[in-house]
CSV table of C-alpha atoms in Angstrom, one decimal:
chain,number,residue,atom,x,y,z
Q,845,MET,CA,79.9,17.1,34.7
Q,846,ASP,CA,77.5,14.3,35.4
Q,847,THR,CA,78.5,11.5,37.4
Q,848,GLU,CA,77.0,8.0,37.6
Q,849,THR,CA,75.0,7.1,40.9
Q,850,SER,CA,74.7,3.7,42.8
Q,851,GLY,CA,70.9,3.6,40.9
Q,852,GLY,CA,73.0,3.6,37.5
Q,853,HIS,CA,71.1,7.0,36.6
Q,854,ARG,CA,73.2,10.0,35.8
Q,855,ALA,CA,73.6,12.7,38.2
Q,856,ARG,CA,75.6,16.1,38.8
Q,857,PRO,CA,77.9,16.3,42.0
Q,858,GLN,CA,76.4,17.2,45.1
Q,859,GLY,CA,75.9,21.1,45.2
Q,860,GLY,CA,73.0,23.5,45.7
Q,861,ALA,CA,69.9,24.1,44.4
Q,862,ALA,CA,71.2,24.6,40.8
Q,863,ASP,CA,71.3,20.6,40.9
Q,864,GLY,CA,68.2,19.9,42.5
Q,865,VAL,CA,69.7,19.1,45.4
Q,866,PRO,CA,68.9,21.6,48.5
Q,867,PRO,CA,71.9,22.4,50.4
Q,868,ALA,CA,70.5,20.7,53.5
Q,869,VAL,CA,70.6,17.7,51.9
Q,870,GLY,CA,73.6,17.6,49.3
Q,871,GLY,CA,75.3,21.0,50.0
Q,872,PRO,CA,78.2,21.9,52.4
Q,873,ARG,CA,77.8,18.6,54.5
Q,874,ALA,CA,78.3,16.4,51.7
Q,875,ALA,CA,82.2,16.2,51.7
Q,876,ALA,CA,84.5,15.5,48.3
Q,877,ALA,CA,85.2,12.1,48.8
Q,878,GLY,CA,82.0,10.6,47.8
Q,879,GLY,CA,79.7,13.0,49.3
Q,880,ALA,CA,80.5,11.3,52.9
Q,881,ALA,CA,80.4,14.0,55.7
Q,882,GLU,CA,83.2,13.4,58.4
Q,883,GLY,CA,83.2,14.8,62.0
Q,884,ALA,CA,80.3,17.2,63.5
Q,885,SER,CA,79.0,19.6,61.4
Q,886,ALA,CA,78.6,23.2,62.2
Q,887,ASP,CA,75.1,23.2,62.3
Q,888,GLY,CA,74.9,20.4,64.8
Q,889,LEU,CA,73.9,17.5,62.8
Q,890,PRO,CA,75.5,14.2,63.8
Q,891,PRO,CA,78.0,13.0,61.2
Q,892,PHE,CA,76.7,10.9,58.1
Q,893,SER,CA,78.7,8.4,56.8
Q,894,GLY,CA,77.1,7.7,53.8
Q,895,ASP,CA,77.0,9.3,50.3
Q,896,LEU,CA,74.2,12.2,50.8
Q,897,ALA,CA,74.0,13.4,47.4
Q,898,ALA,CA,73.3,9.7,46.1
Q,899,PHE,CA,70.8,9.2,49.0
Q,900,ALA,CA,69.2,12.2,48.0
Q,901,VAL,CA,68.9,11.3,44.3
Q,902,GLN,CA,67.5,7.7,45.3
Q,903,LEU,CA,64.8,9.2,47.5
Q,904,ARG,CA,63.8,11.6,44.9
Q,905,ARG,CA,63.7,8.6,42.3
Q,906,MET,CA,61.4,6.4,44.6
Q,907,HIS,CA,59.2,9.5,45.4
Q,908,GLY,CA,58.9,10.1,41.7
Q,909,GLU,CA,58.1,6.2,40.9
Q,910,VAL,CA,55.5,6.0,43.7
Q,911,GLY,CA,54.0,9.5,42.9
Q,912,ARG,CA,53.3,8.1,39.2
Q,913,VAL,CA,51.4,5.1,40.5
Q,914,ILE,CA,49.6,7.1,42.8
Q,915,GLN,CA,48.5,9.7,39.9
Q,916,GLN,CA,47.5,6.9,37.9
Q,917,TYR,CA,45.2,5.7,40.6
Q,918,ALA,CA,43.6,9.1,41.1
Q,919,ALA,CA,42.9,9.6,37.6
Q,920,ARG,CA,41.4,6.1,37.1
Q,921,GLN,CA,39.1,6.8,40.3
Q,922,ASN,CA,38.4,10.4,39.4
Q,923,LEU,CA,40.1,11.5,42.5
Q,924,HIS,CA,42.6,14.3,43.3
Q,925,VAL,CA,46.1,13.0,44.5
Q,926,THR,CA,45.4,14.7,48.0
Q,927,ASP,CA,42.3,12.4,48.4
Q,928,VAL,CA,44.6,9.2,47.5
Q,929,GLN,CA,47.1,10.6,50.2
Q,930,ALA,CA,43.7,10.8,52.7
Q,931,LEU,CA,42.9,7.3,52.2
Q,932,ALA,CA,46.7,6.3,52.7
Q,933,ALA,CA,46.5,7.8,55.8
Q,934,ILE,CA,43.2,6.4,56.8
Q,935,LEU,CA,44.3,3.2,56.0
Q,936,ASP,CA,47.9,3.3,57.8
Q,937,ALA,CA,46.3,4.9,61.2
Q,938,PRO,CA,46.9,3.0,64.3
Q,939,GLU,CA,43.5,3.8,65.7
Q,940,PRO,CA,40.1,4.9,63.6
Q,941,MET,CA,40.8,8.1,61.9
Q,942,THR,CA,39.1,11.5,62.5
Q,943,PRO,CA,38.7,14.6,60.1
Q,944,THR,CA,40.8,16.5,62.9
Q,945,GLY,CA,43.5,13.6,62.6
Q,946,LEU,CA,43.2,13.6,58.9
Q,947,ARG,CA,43.7,17.5,58.9
Q,948,ALA,CA,47.1,16.9,60.9
Q,949,VAL,CA,48.6,14.3,58.9
Q,950,LEU,CA,47.9,16.1,55.7
Q,951,GLY,CA,48.4,19.6,56.8
Q,952,LEU,CA,45.3,21.0,55.4
Q,953,THR,CA,42.7,23.5,56.6
Q,954,SER,CA,39.7,22.7,58.2
Q,955,GLY,CA,37.5,23.4,55.1
Q,956,ALA,CA,40.0,21.5,52.6
Q,957,VAL,CA,39.8,18.3,54.7
Q,958,THR,CA,35.9,18.5,54.6
Q,959,ALA,CA,36.3,19.0,51.1
Q,960,CYS,CA,38.5,15.8,50.7
Q,961,VAL,CA,36.2,13.7,52.7
Q,962,ASP,CA,33.1,14.7,51.3
Q,963,ARG,CA,34.8,14.0,47.6
Q,964,LEU,CA,35.6,10.6,49.1
Q,965,GLU,CA,32.4,9.9,50.5
Q,966,ARG,CA,30.3,10.8,47.3
Q,967,ALA,CA,33.2,8.5,45.4
Q,968,GLY,CA,32.3,5.6,47.7
Q,969,GLN,CA,35.6,5.4,49.1
Q,970,VAL,CA,35.2,6.4,52.7
Q,971,ARG,CA,32.1,6.1,55.3
Q,972,ARG,CA,31.6,8.7,58.1
Q,973,VAL,CA,30.8,6.6,61.3
Q,974,ARG,CA,29.9,8.4,64.5
Q,975,GLU,CA,31.3,7.0,67.7
Q,976,ASP,CA,29.0,5.1,69.6
Q,977,THR,CA,29.7,6.6,73.1
Q,978,ASP,CA,30.0,10.4,71.7
Q,979,ARG,CA,28.0,11.3,68.6
Q,980,ARG,CA,30.0,14.2,68.0
Q,981,VAL,CA,33.1,12.0,67.1
Q,982,VAL,CA,33.2,10.9,63.5
Q,983,HIS,CA,35.7,8.2,62.3
Q,984,LEU,CA,36.5,7.7,58.7
Q,985,HIS,CA,36.3,4.1,57.5
Q,986,TYR,CA,37.9,3.1,54.2
Q,987,ALA,CA,35.2,1.4,52.4
Q,988,ALA,CA,35.7,-2.5,51.5
Q,989,ALA,CA,35.1,-2.3,47.7
Q,990,ALA,CA,37.5,0.7,47.5
Q,991,ARG,CA,40.2,-0.8,49.4
Q,992,ALA,CA,40.1,-4.1,47.2
Q,993,ALA,CA,40.1,-1.9,44.1
Q,994,ALA,CA,43.4,-0.1,45.6
Q,995,ARG,CA,44.8,-3.3,46.5
Q,996,THR,CA,44.8,-4.5,43.1
Q,997,HIS,CA,45.9,-1.2,41.5
Q,998,PHE,CA,49.1,-0.9,44.1
Q,999,ARG,CA,49.8,-4.6,43.9
Q,1000,PRO,CA,52.8,-3.9,41.4
Q,1001,LEU,CA,54.4,-1.8,44.4
Q,1002,ALA,CA,54.2,-4.6,46.8
Q,1003,ASP,CA,55.8,-7.1,44.0
Q,1004,ALA,CA,58.5,-4.7,43.4
Q,1005,LEU,CA,59.3,-4.4,47.2
Q,1006,ILE,CA,59.5,-8.6,47.0
Q,1007,ARG,CA,61.5,-8.5,44.1
Q,1008,SER,CA,64.0,-6.0,45.3
Q,1009,GLY,CA,64.2,-7.4,48.6
Q,1010,ALA,CA,65.1,-10.7,47.6
Q,1011,ASP,CA,68.8,-10.1,47.4
Q,1012,PHE,CA,68.7,-9.0,51.1
Q,1013,ASP,CA,68.7,-11.0,54.0
Q,1014,GLU,CA,66.8,-10.6,57.2
Q,1015,HIS,CA,69.1,-8.8,59.1
Q,1016,GLU,CA,69.7,-6.2,56.1
Q,1017,LEU,CA,65.9,-5.8,55.3
Q,1018,THR,CA,65.6,-5.0,59.4
Q,1019,VAL,CA,68.3,-2.5,59.1
Q,1020,VAL,CA,66.8,-0.9,55.8
Q,1021,LEU,CA,63.2,-0.7,57.8
Q,1022,ARG,CA,64.9,0.7,60.9
Q,1023,PHE,CA,66.5,3.3,58.6
Q,1024,LEU,CA,63.2,4.3,56.7
Q,1025,ALA,CA,61.3,4.5,59.9
Q,1026,ALA,CA,64.0,6.8,61.4
Q,1027,LEU,CA,64.1,8.9,58.4
Q,1028,ASN,CA,60.1,9.4,58.4
Q,1029,ASP,CA,60.4,10.3,61.9
Q,1030,ALA,CA,62.9,13.0,61.2
Q,1031,LEU,CA,61.1,14.4,58.0
Q,1032,ALA,CA,58.0,14.3,60.1
Q,1033,GLU,CA,59.6,17.0,62.1
Q,1034,VAL,CA,60.7,19.2,59.4
Q,1035,PRO,CA,58.8,22.5,59.9
Q,1036,GLY,CA,56.3,23.4,57.3
Q,1037,LEU,CA,53.9,26.3,56.6
Q,1038,ALA,CA,51.3,26.1,59.0
Q,1039,ALA,CA,47.7,25.7,57.8
Q,1040,ASP,CA,45.1,28.4,58.0
Q,1041,ARG,CA,42.8,27.8,60.7
């Protein structure tokens, strides 16, 4: 039976892979009362006082909506979706990005990263710049014109963020940001398949 989620969309109750919610996200740890987990779990995770299944639904929705906009941009720029992810990694890096750093962020092989950077450079999206002090070190810079085009395309996402945040005060937005940062840090620790060397 379907139930109404907090986002107004229909979703099945929490469960296993059959309803699209992995057990680790919405399975045994989501209690019957609204999906809230109570007490310490057998897997050693801390208790989660929210509705785990509802969080999973909303995170999947957000991932899907952002992914749709990314795919549109990739198609318009004749890029792979991975190329757009690489551009985002270059943009968000606290220090100049290197091909090695990009490989670590994207979880790609050396050959795949080289092919990605080659495509981006040919498309005028990035520039390879050799470090002055060590010519072996290559930094990847987001080309100004390409960055401006991306800013225009993704502006609706920023507008959506502003509109959705208008009903929250500064303290609430600080808590949301802290939660998202903690979630991303935790997600970064989720093991995946190691890239071939």
